[in-house]
mmCIF file of C-alpha atoms in Angstrom:
data_model
loop_
_atom_site.group_PDB
_atom_site.id
_atom_site.type_symbol
_atom_site.label_atom_id
_atom_site.label_comp_id
_atom_site.label_asym_id
_atom_site.label_seq_id
_atom_site.Cartn_x
_atom_site.Cartn_y
_atom_site.Cartn_z
ATOM 1 C CA UNK A 1 97.727 81.482 101.553
ATOM 2 C CA UNK A 2 96.567 81.502 97.943
ATOM 3 C CA UNK A 3 93.606 83.830 97.271
ATOM 4 C CA UNK A 4 91.110 81.120 96.256
ATOM 5 C CA UNK A 5 92.153 78.810 99.085
ATOM 6 C CA UNK A 6 91.691 81.705 101.480
ATOM 7 C CA UNK A 7 88.213 82.790 100.355
ATOM 8 C CA UNK A 8 86.813 79.228 100.127
ATOM 9 C CA UNK A 9 88.182 77.964 103.458
ATOM 10 C CA UNK A 10 84.682 77.849 105.014
ATOM 11 C CA UNK A 11 82.938 76.292 101.995
ATOM 12 C CA UNK A 12 82.837 72.681 103.256
ATOM 13 C CA UNK A 13 81.795 73.702 106.775
ATOM 14 C CA UNK A 14 78.680 75.357 105.307
ATOM 15 C CA UNK A 15 77.665 72.506 102.986
ATOM 16 C CA UNK A 16 73.934 72.663 102.235
ATOM 17 C CA UNK A 17 73.784 76.199 103.607
ATOM 18 C CA UNK A 18 73.823 78.691 100.709
ATOM 19 C CA UNK A 19 73.348 81.742 102.930
ATOM 20 C CA UNK A 20 76.191 80.732 105.237
ATOM 21 C CA UNK A 21 78.409 80.039 102.239
ATOM 22 C CA UNK A 22 77.583 83.403 100.672
ATOM 23 C CA UNK A 23 78.179 85.421 103.841
ATOM 24 C CA UNK A 24 81.445 83.664 104.636
ATOM 25 C CA UNK A 25 82.696 83.983 101.046
ATOM 26 C CA UNK A 26 81.931 87.714 101.057
ATOM 27 C CA UNK A 27 83.590 88.065 104.471
ATOM 28 C CA UNK A 28 86.741 86.222 103.383
ATOM 29 C CA UNK A 29 87.142 88.450 100.314
ATOM 30 C CA UNK A 30 86.751 91.567 102.485
ATOM 31 C CA UNK A 31 89.093 90.112 105.105
ATOM 32 C CA UNK A 32 91.690 89.363 102.417
ATOM 33 C CA UNK A 33 91.493 92.945 101.124
ATOM 34 C CA UNK A 34 91.673 94.512 104.583
ATOM 35 C CA UNK A 35 94.731 92.528 105.668
ATOM 36 C CA UNK A 36 96.898 93.568 102.718
ATOM 37 C CA UNK A 37 97.593 97.261 102.194
ATOM 38 C CA UNK A 38 97.642 97.256 98.385
ATOM 39 C CA UNK A 39 94.414 95.227 98.198
ATOM 40 C CA UNK A 40 92.776 97.492 100.764
ATOM 41 C CA UNK A 41 93.074 100.499 98.462
ATOM 42 C CA UNK A 42 92.178 98.523 95.344
ATOM 43 C CA UNK A 43 89.346 96.770 97.151
ATOM 44 C CA UNK A 44 87.850 99.817 98.887
ATOM 45 C CA UNK A 45 84.735 99.820 96.654
ATOM 46 C CA UNK A 46 84.267 96.128 97.466
ATOM 47 C CA UNK A 47 84.591 96.815 101.203
ATOM 48 C CA UNK A 48 81.797 99.401 100.931
ATOM 49 C CA UNK A 49 79.714 96.884 98.946
ATOM 50 C CA UNK A 50 80.419 94.226 101.611
ATOM 51 C CA UNK A 51 79.296 96.485 104.423
ATOM 52 C CA UNK A 52 76.055 97.426 102.663
ATOM 53 C CA UNK A 53 75.129 93.918 101.494
ATOM 54 C CA UNK A 54 76.161 91.823 104.473
ATOM 55 C CA UNK A 55 75.427 94.227 107.321
ATOM 56 C CA UNK A 56 72.365 96.014 106.018
ATOM 57 C CA UNK A 57 70.648 93.363 103.919
ATOM 58 C CA UNK A 58 71.775 90.121 105.568
ATOM 59 C CA UNK A 59 71.822 91.786 109.053
ATOM 60 C CA UNK A 60 75.120 90.117 109.879
ATOM 61 C CA UNK A 61 77.805 92.365 111.335
ATOM 62 C CA UNK A 62 81.126 90.619 110.861
ATOM 63 C CA UNK A 63 83.665 93.426 110.455
ATOM 64 C CA UNK A 64 86.265 92.655 107.798
ATOM 65 C CA UNK A 65 89.091 92.988 110.363
ATOM 66 C CA UNK A 66 87.860 90.133 112.586
ATOM 67 C CA UNK A 67 90.308 87.237 112.885
ATOM 68 C CA UNK A 68 88.467 83.985 112.192
ATOM 69 C CA UNK A 69 90.085 80.562 111.746
ATOM 70 C CA UNK A 70 89.141 78.201 108.936
ATOM 71 C CA UNK A 71 85.918 76.169 108.739
ATOM 72 C CA UNK A 72 83.538 78.576 110.466
ATOM 73 C CA UNK A 73 80.004 77.205 110.121
ATOM 74 C CA UNK A 74 77.345 79.913 110.100
ATOM 75 C CA UNK A 75 73.809 78.583 110.578
ATOM 76 C CA UNK A 76 70.736 80.766 110.033
ATOM 77 C CA UNK A 77 72.911 83.780 109.275
ATOM 78 C CA UNK A 78 70.953 86.712 110.639
ATOM 79 C CA UNK A 79 71.149 89.110 113.576
ATOM 80 C CA UNK A 80 74.792 88.279 114.225
ATOM 81 C CA UNK A 81 76.892 91.073 115.763
ATOM 82 C CA UNK A 82 80.659 90.992 116.295
ATOM 83 C CA UNK A 83 83.197 93.555 117.399
ATOM 84 C CA UNK A 84 86.190 94.078 115.096
ATOM 85 C CA UNK A 85 88.624 92.920 117.812
ATOM 86 C CA UNK A 86 87.063 89.476 118.242
ATOM 87 C CA UNK A 87 89.274 86.440 117.577
ATOM 88 C CA UNK A 88 87.644 83.096 116.683
ATOM 89 C CA UNK A 89 89.555 79.833 116.303
ATOM 90 C CA UNK A 90 89.132 77.035 113.781
ATOM 91 C CA UNK A 91 86.135 74.718 113.269
ATOM 92 C CA UNK A 92 83.666 76.860 115.227
ATOM 93 C CA UNK A 93 79.897 77.118 114.784
ATOM 94 C CA UNK A 94 77.821 80.304 115.096
ATOM 95 C CA UNK A 95 74.047 80.500 115.052
ATOM 96 C CA UNK A 96 71.591 83.364 114.665
ATOM 97 C CA UNK A 97 71.055 86.204 117.135
ATOM 98 C CA UNK A 98 74.566 85.933 118.582
ATOM 99 C CA UNK A 99 76.514 88.895 119.964
ATOM 100 C CA UNK A 100 80.273 88.730 120.499
ATOM 101 C CA UNK A 101 82.059 91.877 121.600
ATOM 102 C CA UNK A 102 83.318 94.227 124.271
ATOM 103 C CA UNK A 103 81.379 95.752 127.135
ATOM 104 C CA UNK A 104 81.283 99.295 128.416
ATOM 105 C CA UNK A 105 83.207 99.832 131.629
ATOM 106 C CA UNK A 106 82.141 102.000 134.563
ATOM 107 C CA UNK A 107 84.576 104.768 133.584
ATOM 108 C CA UNK A 108 83.031 105.036 130.111
ATOM 109 C CA UNK A 109 85.733 103.104 128.253
ATOM 110 C CA UNK A 110 85.416 99.679 126.737
ATOM 111 C CA UNK A 111 86.866 96.314 127.675
ATOM 112 C CA UNK A 112 88.755 94.052 125.308
ATOM 113 C CA UNK A 113 86.864 91.589 123.149
ATOM 114 C CA UNK A 114 86.527 87.810 123.538
ATOM 115 C CA UNK A 115 89.056 85.330 122.210
ATOM 116 C CA UNK A 116 87.314 82.108 121.236
ATOM 117 C CA UNK A 117 89.283 78.852 120.903
ATOM 118 C CA UNK A 118 88.994 76.021 118.389
ATOM 119 C CA UNK A 119 85.972 73.702 118.021
ATOM 120 C CA UNK A 120 83.548 75.959 119.902
ATOM 121 C CA UNK A 121 79.844 75.373 119.244
ATOM 122 C CA UNK A 122 77.640 78.375 120.095
ATOM 123 C CA UNK A 123 73.869 78.023 120.268
ATOM 124 C CA UNK A 124 71.425 80.657 119.096
ATOM 125 C CA UNK A 125 70.849 83.887 121.021
ATOM 126 C CA UNK A 126 74.213 83.666 122.788
ATOM 127 C CA UNK A 127 75.883 86.780 124.177
ATOM 128 C CA UNK A 128 79.650 86.640 124.763
ATOM 129 C CA UNK A 129 80.995 89.947 126.038
ATOM 130 C CA UNK A 130 84.093 91.301 127.690
ATOM 131 C CA UNK A 131 87.815 90.625 127.761
ATOM 132 C CA UNK A 132 87.427 86.866 128.224
ATOM 133 C CA UNK A 133 88.738 83.645 126.726
ATOM 134 C CA UNK A 134 86.573 80.740 125.621
ATOM 135 C CA UNK A 135 88.660 77.552 125.606
ATOM 136 C CA UNK A 136 88.851 74.800 123.006
ATOM 137 C CA UNK A 137 86.066 72.223 122.551
ATOM 138 C CA UNK A 138 83.479 74.300 124.403
ATOM 139 C CA UNK A 139 79.710 74.121 123.891
ATOM 140 C CA UNK A 140 77.624 77.178 124.746
ATOM 141 C CA UNK A 141 73.896 76.595 125.214
ATOM 142 C CA UNK A 142 71.175 78.658 123.563
ATOM 143 C CA UNK A 143 70.472 81.953 125.295
ATOM 144 C CA UNK A 144 73.637 81.863 127.408
ATOM 145 C CA UNK A 145 75.211 85.123 128.566
ATOM 146 C CA UNK A 146 78.948 84.538 128.901
ATOM 147 C CA UNK A 147 80.854 87.245 130.800
ATOM 148 C CA UNK A 148 83.612 85.109 132.360
ATOM 149 C CA UNK A 149 86.287 82.936 130.777
ATOM 150 C CA UNK A 150 85.451 79.288 130.078
ATOM 151 C CA UNK A 151 88.036 76.486 130.360
ATOM 152 C CA UNK A 152 88.652 73.877 127.667
ATOM 153 C CA UNK A 153 86.216 70.978 127.189
ATOM 154 C CA UNK A 154 83.275 72.501 129.073
ATOM 155 C CA UNK A 155 79.594 72.982 128.374
ATOM 156 C CA UNK A 156 78.073 76.213 129.693
ATOM 157 C CA UNK A 157 74.507 77.464 129.731
ATOM 158 C CA UNK A 158 72.305 79.998 131.472
ATOM 159 C CA UNK A 159 72.262 83.678 132.351
ATOM 160 C CA UNK A 160 74.918 84.118 133.594
ATOM 161 C CA UNK A 161 76.549 81.132 131.914
ATOM 162 C CA UNK A 162 77.759 78.428 134.302
ATOM 163 C CA UNK A 163 79.389 75.068 133.572
ATOM 164 C CA UNK A 164 77.039 72.120 133.475
ATOM 165 C CA UNK A 165 78.094 68.509 133.812
ATOM 166 C CA UNK A 166 76.971 65.626 131.660
ATOM 167 C CA UNK A 167 75.325 64.010 134.690
ATOM 168 C CA UNK A 168 73.032 67.035 135.131
ATOM 169 C CA UNK A 169 71.630 66.596 131.624
ATOM 170 C CA UNK A 170 68.591 64.344 131.927
ATOM 171 C CA UNK A 171 66.663 62.442 129.335
ATOM 172 C CA UNK A 172 63.235 63.867 128.545
ATOM 173 C CA UNK A 173 60.299 62.104 130.125
ATOM 174 C CA UNK A 174 58.282 59.828 127.900
ATOM 175 C CA UNK A 175 54.914 61.538 127.720
ATOM 176 C CA UNK A 176 53.545 59.049 125.244
ATOM 177 C CA UNK A 177 49.851 58.530 125.804
ATOM 178 C CA UNK A 178 48.847 55.062 124.667
ATOM 179 C CA UNK A 179 45.201 56.195 124.383
ATOM 180 C CA UNK A 180 46.089 59.030 122.040
ATOM 181 C CA UNK A 181 44.176 58.990 118.756
ATOM 182 C CA UNK A 182 46.122 60.844 116.054
ATOM 183 C CA UNK A 183 42.936 61.316 114.015
ATOM 184 C CA UNK A 184 41.160 63.090 116.854
ATOM 185 C CA UNK A 185 43.387 65.750 118.406
ATOM 186 C CA UNK A 186 42.136 66.502 121.893
ATOM 187 C CA UNK A 187 41.606 70.130 122.697
ATOM 188 C CA UNK A 188 42.287 71.230 119.146
ATOM 189 C CA UNK A 189 38.703 72.287 118.503
ATOM 190 C CA UNK A 190 37.207 74.403 121.268
ATOM 191 C CA UNK A 191 33.746 74.320 119.696
ATOM 192 C CA UNK A 192 31.952 71.106 118.888
ATOM 193 C CA UNK A 193 33.350 67.629 119.186
ATOM 194 C CA UNK A 194 35.978 67.873 116.432
#
């Protein structure tokens, strides 16, 4: 793939998101350098710059060796941690406070890292750990802890993450109070009558 096509492959997916665009552009340049031996040596100063800027200042740990498909959308890019062996497919979405990596085994070693399919939408504060596979077209709810593989076309949520069906998702109750006066918020002023 041509250099400029490679480094801008996530640009459209992060439209209106300058931080996401910046982080992904910096990642793609580092990823390009790390995957080609000659560029690795020429780009070593850049790789050090990448690590300092993205990991320390942006608090986003995406190692330059991670394999990520095109069109990764990165919303609220902060507190994101990934292991260097993670594989992420195309057209995926990551949000803040997400951890994707291996887990420590009882013997002291480490498991493999997750392989995430295409079109996976991950909510904020998601933890995906272990040698597992996340299928294509999966949605992972906010705060989910995923430690087991997830089949294609599923929605999972919870700790531990379990599949949820569309029929279990209910509409919120209408708590509209017809006597509510917007100009006089009840309970807003503990002293006096507001």
